[in-house]
Amino acid sequence: MSDLKKKILEAVNFLKQEINDTPEIGIILGSGLGGLADEIEKIKEIKYWDIPNFPVSTVKGHEGKLIFGKLSGKKVLAMQGRFHYYEGYSMQEVTFPVRVMKFLGVDTLIVSNASGGVNPRFEPGDIMLIWDHINLMPENPLRGKNDETLGPRFPSMHNAYDKDLIKLTEEVAFEHGIKVVRGVYVALQGPNLETPSEYNMVRVIGGDAVGMSTVPEVIVANHMGIKVLGVSVITNVADPYNPRMTTHEEVLEVASAAEKKLTKLIKGVLERL
Ligand code: HPA
């Protein structure tokens, strides 16, 4: 058995005893978006540092715990706080929780983040359903020897973000009067925000938004056959002809202002799954 699989199974065995149930849907909450967790009827909360082989979070505003409970009648396992590559974790560490989720029974993953818009039609506070991504991170979580029992060597990324889930989310958004847009998410490693020229590059290569997370987890979810819904809150919009400064504080502020909408949307989607 591969080292990775051994580590996964250790975490899984621990969590199975803690949870004593089978979660159906995994949720990863992004920067400033942890509030959805408050809506979960909590059955069990497990701190990351108690879980064997789990990395622990270092960034302020990224709380580190796993929440098992019910949301819209569905059994969910939510990560409050995720691991970012820029924090110094390896890609294997960043994506470890997704592998654990799969072995616990999760077959659908809802992943949220905050991102910077580069599509001039976007406005701060918009919710972007990730249609596809461009991976510009310097490392790939699947690099190295492949454990075929986890997934194939060359997994397809054709439907990395499940199109049926996107359409369902659009219906739910329409019913609730929530504006959503579709877009391509470009992942850079960060942690610095982009220069005006980098924002421009992201636009030129076909991106609508740029961020520092999500793509590793989505690659691994696809590797393991988990369906993904990716939701990005556009916290700032870059205009290459009139650059203005973005700060992390602004990102968190806009993200938490959009949190209510996002919570309503995800709860609505869960009801229909
Ligand atoms: N760039 C990268 N990540 C981000 C941004 C941004 O402008 N806004 C929120 N997350």
Coordinates of C-alpha atoms and ligand atoms in Angstrom, one line a residue:
M1 CA 0.0 0.0 0.0
S2 CA 1.3 3.5 -0.8
D3 CA 2.4 5.8 2.0
L4 CA -0.3 8.2 1.0
K5 CA -3.0 5.6 1.2
K6 CA -1.8 4.5 4.6
K7 CA -2.0 8.0 5.9
I8 CA -5.5 8.5 4.4
L9 CA -6.8 5.3 6.0
E10 CA -5.4 6.3 9.4
A11 CA -7.3 9.6 9.2
V12 CA -10.4 7.8 7.8
N13 CA -10.4 5.2 10.6
F14 CA -10.2 7.9 13.2
L15 CA -12.9 10.0 11.7
K16 CA -15.2 7.0 11.1
Q17 CA -15.2 6.5 14.9
E18 CA -15.7 10.2 15.6
I19 CA -18.5 10.6 13.1
N20 CA -20.1 7.1 13.1
D21 CA -22.0 7.9 10.0
T22 CA -21.5 8.5 6.3
P23 CA -21.3 12.0 4.9
E24 CA -22.6 12.5 1.4
I25 CA -21.4 15.9 0.5
G26 CA -18.1 17.6 1.3
I27 CA -17.9 21.4 1.6
I28 CA -14.7 23.5 1.7
L29 CA -15.2 27.0 2.9
G30 CA -12.9 29.8 1.6
S31 CA -11.6 33.0 2.9
G32 CA -14.2 35.0 4.8
L33 CA -16.9 32.5 3.9
G34 CA -16.9 30.3 7.0
G35 CA -20.3 31.5 8.0
L36 CA -22.1 28.8 6.1
A37 CA -20.8 26.5 8.8
D38 CA -23.0 28.3 11.3
E39 CA -26.1 27.0 9.4
I40 CA -25.0 23.4 9.7
E41 CA -26.9 21.4 12.4
K42 CA -23.8 20.2 14.0
I43 CA -23.4 16.6 15.0
K44 CA -19.7 16.5 15.5
E45 CA -16.8 19.0 15.3
I46 CA -13.3 17.7 15.0
K47 CA -10.2 20.0 15.2
Y48 CA -7.7 19.4 12.5
W49 CA -4.9 18.9 15.0
D50 CA -6.7 16.0 16.5
I51 CA -6.9 14.1 13.2
P52 CA -4.0 11.8 12.4
N53 CA -1.9 13.1 9.4
F54 CA -4.0 16.2 8.9
P55 CA -2.1 19.4 8.3
V56 CA -3.0 22.3 10.5
S57 CA -4.0 25.8 9.3
T58 CA -1.8 28.9 10.0
V59 CA -3.7 31.8 8.5
K60 CA -5.8 34.2 10.5
G61 CA -9.4 33.9 9.5
H62 CA -9.0 30.3 8.4
E63 CA -10.3 28.3 11.3
G64 CA -9.2 24.7 11.3
K65 CA -11.9 22.2 12.0
L66 CA -14.0 19.6 10.3
I67 CA -17.8 19.9 10.9
F68 CA -20.1 16.9 10.4
G69 CA -23.8 17.6 10.4
K70 CA -26.9 18.3 8.5
L71 CA -27.6 21.1 6.1
S72 CA -30.8 21.2 4.1
G73 CA -31.4 17.6 5.2
K74 CA -28.1 16.4 3.7
K75 CA -25.3 14.8 5.6
V76 CA -22.4 17.2 5.1
L77 CA -18.7 17.2 6.1
A78 CA -17.4 20.8 6.0
M79 CA -13.9 22.0 6.2
Q80 CA -13.8 25.3 8.1
G81 CA -10.5 26.5 7.0
R82 CA -8.5 25.1 4.1
F83 CA -4.8 24.6 3.5
H84 CA -3.1 26.8 0.9
Y85 CA 0.0 26.1 -1.0
Y86 CA 1.3 29.5 -0.2
E87 CA 1.3 28.6 3.5
G88 CA 4.1 26.2 2.8
Y89 CA 2.1 23.0 2.6
S90 CA 2.9 20.5 -0.1
M91 CA 0.3 19.8 -2.7
Q92 CA -0.2 16.4 -1.1
E93 CA -1.0 18.1 2.2
V94 CA -3.3 20.7 0.6
T95 CA -5.4 18.0 -1.0
F96 CA -5.2 15.4 1.8
P97 CA -8.7 16.2 3.3
V98 CA -10.3 15.7 -0.1
R99 CA -8.9 12.2 -0.3
V100 CA -10.1 11.5 3.2
M101 CA -13.6 12.8 2.4
K102 CA -13.8 10.3 -0.5
F103 CA -13.0 7.4 1.7
L104 CA -15.6 8.5 4.2
G105 CA -18.3 8.4 1.5
V106 CA -18.4 11.8 0.0
D107 CA -19.2 11.8 -3.7
T108 CA -19.9 15.5 -4.3
L109 CA -17.7 18.4 -3.2
I110 CA -18.8 22.0 -3.0
V111 CA -15.8 24.3 -2.8
S112 CA -15.9 28.0 -2.3
N113 CA -13.3 30.7 -2.5
A114 CA -12.7 34.4 -2.8
S115 CA -11.2 35.6 -6.0
G116 CA -10.2 38.7 -7.9
G117 CA -12.3 39.3 -11.1
V118 CA -10.6 40.2 -14.3
N119 CA -13.8 40.1 -16.4
P120 CA -14.8 43.7 -16.8
R121 CA -18.5 42.7 -16.6
F122 CA -18.0 41.4 -13.1
E123 CA -18.8 43.5 -10.0
P124 CA -17.4 43.0 -6.5
G125 CA -19.7 40.8 -4.5
D126 CA -20.8 38.7 -7.6
I127 CA -21.0 35.0 -7.2
M128 CA -19.1 33.2 -10.0
L129 CA -19.9 29.5 -10.7
I130 CA -16.6 28.1 -11.8
W131 CA -17.1 26.7 -15.3
D132 CA -13.5 25.6 -15.8
H133 CA -10.0 26.4 -14.5
I134 CA -6.5 27.2 -15.7
N135 CA -3.8 25.8 -13.4
L136 CA -0.8 28.1 -13.1
M137 CA 0.3 26.7 -9.8
P138 CA 3.9 25.6 -9.8
E139 CA 3.2 22.0 -8.6
N140 CA 0.6 19.4 -9.3
P141 CA -0.9 17.3 -6.5
L142 CA -0.8 14.2 -8.7
R143 CA 2.9 14.5 -9.4
G144 CA 4.8 11.4 -8.4
K145 CA 4.1 7.7 -8.4
N146 CA 0.4 7.2 -8.9
D147 CA -1.6 4.9 -6.6
E148 CA -4.1 3.3 -9.0
T149 CA -6.4 2.5 -6.1
L150 CA -6.9 6.2 -5.6
G151 CA -7.4 7.2 -9.2
P152 CA -5.9 7.0 -12.7
R153 CA -2.5 8.2 -13.8
F154 CA -4.0 10.6 -16.4
P155 CA -7.4 11.7 -15.1
S156 CA -9.6 13.6 -17.5
M157 CA -10.3 17.3 -16.5
H158 CA -13.0 17.5 -19.2
N159 CA -15.8 18.0 -16.7
A160 CA -13.7 19.1 -13.7
Y161 CA -16.7 21.3 -12.6
D162 CA -19.8 19.2 -13.1
K163 CA -22.0 20.9 -15.7
D164 CA -25.2 19.5 -14.3
L165 CA -24.4 20.9 -10.9
I166 CA -23.7 24.3 -12.5
K167 CA -27.1 24.2 -14.2
L168 CA -28.9 23.2 -11.1
T169 CA -27.2 26.0 -9.2
E170 CA -28.2 28.5 -11.8
E171 CA -31.8 27.3 -11.4
V172 CA -31.7 27.7 -7.7
A173 CA -30.1 31.1 -8.0
F174 CA -32.8 32.2 -10.4
E175 CA -35.5 31.0 -8.0
H176 CA -33.9 33.0 -5.1
G177 CA -33.2 36.1 -7.2
I178 CA -29.5 35.7 -6.7
K179 CA -27.2 36.9 -9.5
V180 CA -24.6 34.4 -10.6
V181 CA -22.1 34.5 -13.4
R182 CA -20.1 31.7 -15.0
G183 CA -16.4 32.0 -15.4
V184 CA -12.9 30.5 -15.7
Y185 CA -10.8 30.5 -12.5
V186 CA -7.1 30.9 -12.8
A187 CA -5.0 29.6 -9.9
L188 CA -1.7 31.3 -9.0
Q189 CA 0.3 30.4 -6.0
G190 CA 0.2 33.8 -4.2
P191 CA 0.4 34.9 -1.5
N192 CA 1.0 38.3 -3.1
L193 CA -1.9 39.8 -5.0
E194 CA -1.3 40.3 -8.7
T195 CA 0.5 43.2 -10.4
P196 CA -1.7 45.1 -12.8
S197 CA 0.1 43.3 -15.6
E198 CA -0.5 39.9 -14.1
Y199 CA -4.3 40.6 -13.8
N200 CA -4.1 41.6 -17.4
M201 CA -2.3 38.3 -18.3
V202 CA -5.0 36.3 -16.5
R203 CA -7.6 38.0 -18.7
V204 CA -5.6 37.6 -21.9
I205 CA -5.2 33.8 -21.4
G206 CA -8.9 33.3 -20.9
G207 CA -9.5 33.8 -17.2
D208 CA -12.4 35.6 -15.6
A209 CA -11.1 35.5 -12.0
V210 CA -7.8 34.7 -10.2
G211 CA -7.2 33.1 -6.9
M212 CA -4.8 31.1 -4.8
S213 CA -6.7 28.0 -3.9
T214 CA -9.3 25.4 -5.1
V215 CA -7.6 24.0 -8.2
P216 CA -5.4 21.5 -6.3
E217 CA -8.5 20.2 -4.4
V218 CA -10.5 20.0 -7.6
I219 CA -7.8 18.1 -9.4
V220 CA -7.7 15.5 -6.6
A221 CA -11.5 15.4 -6.4
N222 CA -11.6 14.5 -10.1
H223 CA -8.8 12.0 -9.7
M224 CA -10.9 10.2 -7.2
G225 CA -14.2 10.5 -9.1
I226 CA -15.8 13.2 -6.8
K227 CA -18.2 15.6 -8.6
V228 CA -17.4 19.2 -8.0
L229 CA -19.3 22.4 -7.7
G230 CA -17.0 25.4 -7.5
V231 CA -18.3 28.8 -6.3
S232 CA -16.2 31.9 -6.2
V233 CA -17.0 35.2 -4.6
I234 CA -15.6 38.0 -6.7
T235 CA -14.2 40.4 -4.0
N236 CA -12.5 42.9 -6.3
V237 CA -12.3 43.5 -10.0
A238 CA -9.1 44.5 -11.7
D239 CA -9.2 47.1 -14.5
P240 CA -5.9 46.9 -16.4
Y241 CA -6.5 50.4 -17.8
N242 CA -7.1 52.0 -14.4
P243 CA -5.3 49.8 -11.8
R244 CA -6.2 50.3 -8.2
M245 CA -4.9 48.6 -5.1
T246 CA -6.6 45.6 -3.5
T247 CA -5.9 44.6 0.0
H248 CA -6.6 41.4 1.9
E249 CA -8.8 43.3 4.3
E250 CA -11.0 44.4 1.3
V251 CA -11.1 40.8 0.1
L252 CA -12.4 39.5 3.5
E253 CA -14.9 42.4 3.9
V254 CA -16.5 41.8 0.5
A255 CA -16.5 38.0 1.0
S256 CA -18.3 38.3 4.3
A257 CA -20.8 40.7 2.8
A258 CA -21.6 38.1 0.1
E259 CA -21.7 35.3 2.6
K260 CA -25.5 35.5 3.2
K261 CA -26.2 35.1 -0.6
L262 CA -23.8 32.3 -0.9
T263 CA -25.2 30.5 2.1
K264 CA -28.7 30.8 0.7
L265 CA -27.5 29.5 -2.7
I266 CA -25.7 26.5 -1.3
K267 CA -28.5 25.5 1.0
G268 CA -30.9 25.7 -2.0
V269 CA -28.6 23.5 -4.0
L270 CA -28.3 21.0 -1.3
E271 CA -32.1 20.8 -1.0
R272 CA -32.2 19.8 -4.7
L273 CA -29.4 17.2 -4.6
Ligands
HPA1 N1 -6.0 37.9 -6.5 C1 -5.8 36.7 -6.0 N2 -6.6 36.1 -5.1 C2 -7.7 36.8 -4.6 C3 -7.9 38.1 -5.1 C4 -7.1 38.7 -6.1 O1 -7.3 39.8 -6.6 N3 -9.1 38.6 -4.5 C5 -9.5 37.6 -3.7 N4 -8.6 36.5 -3.8

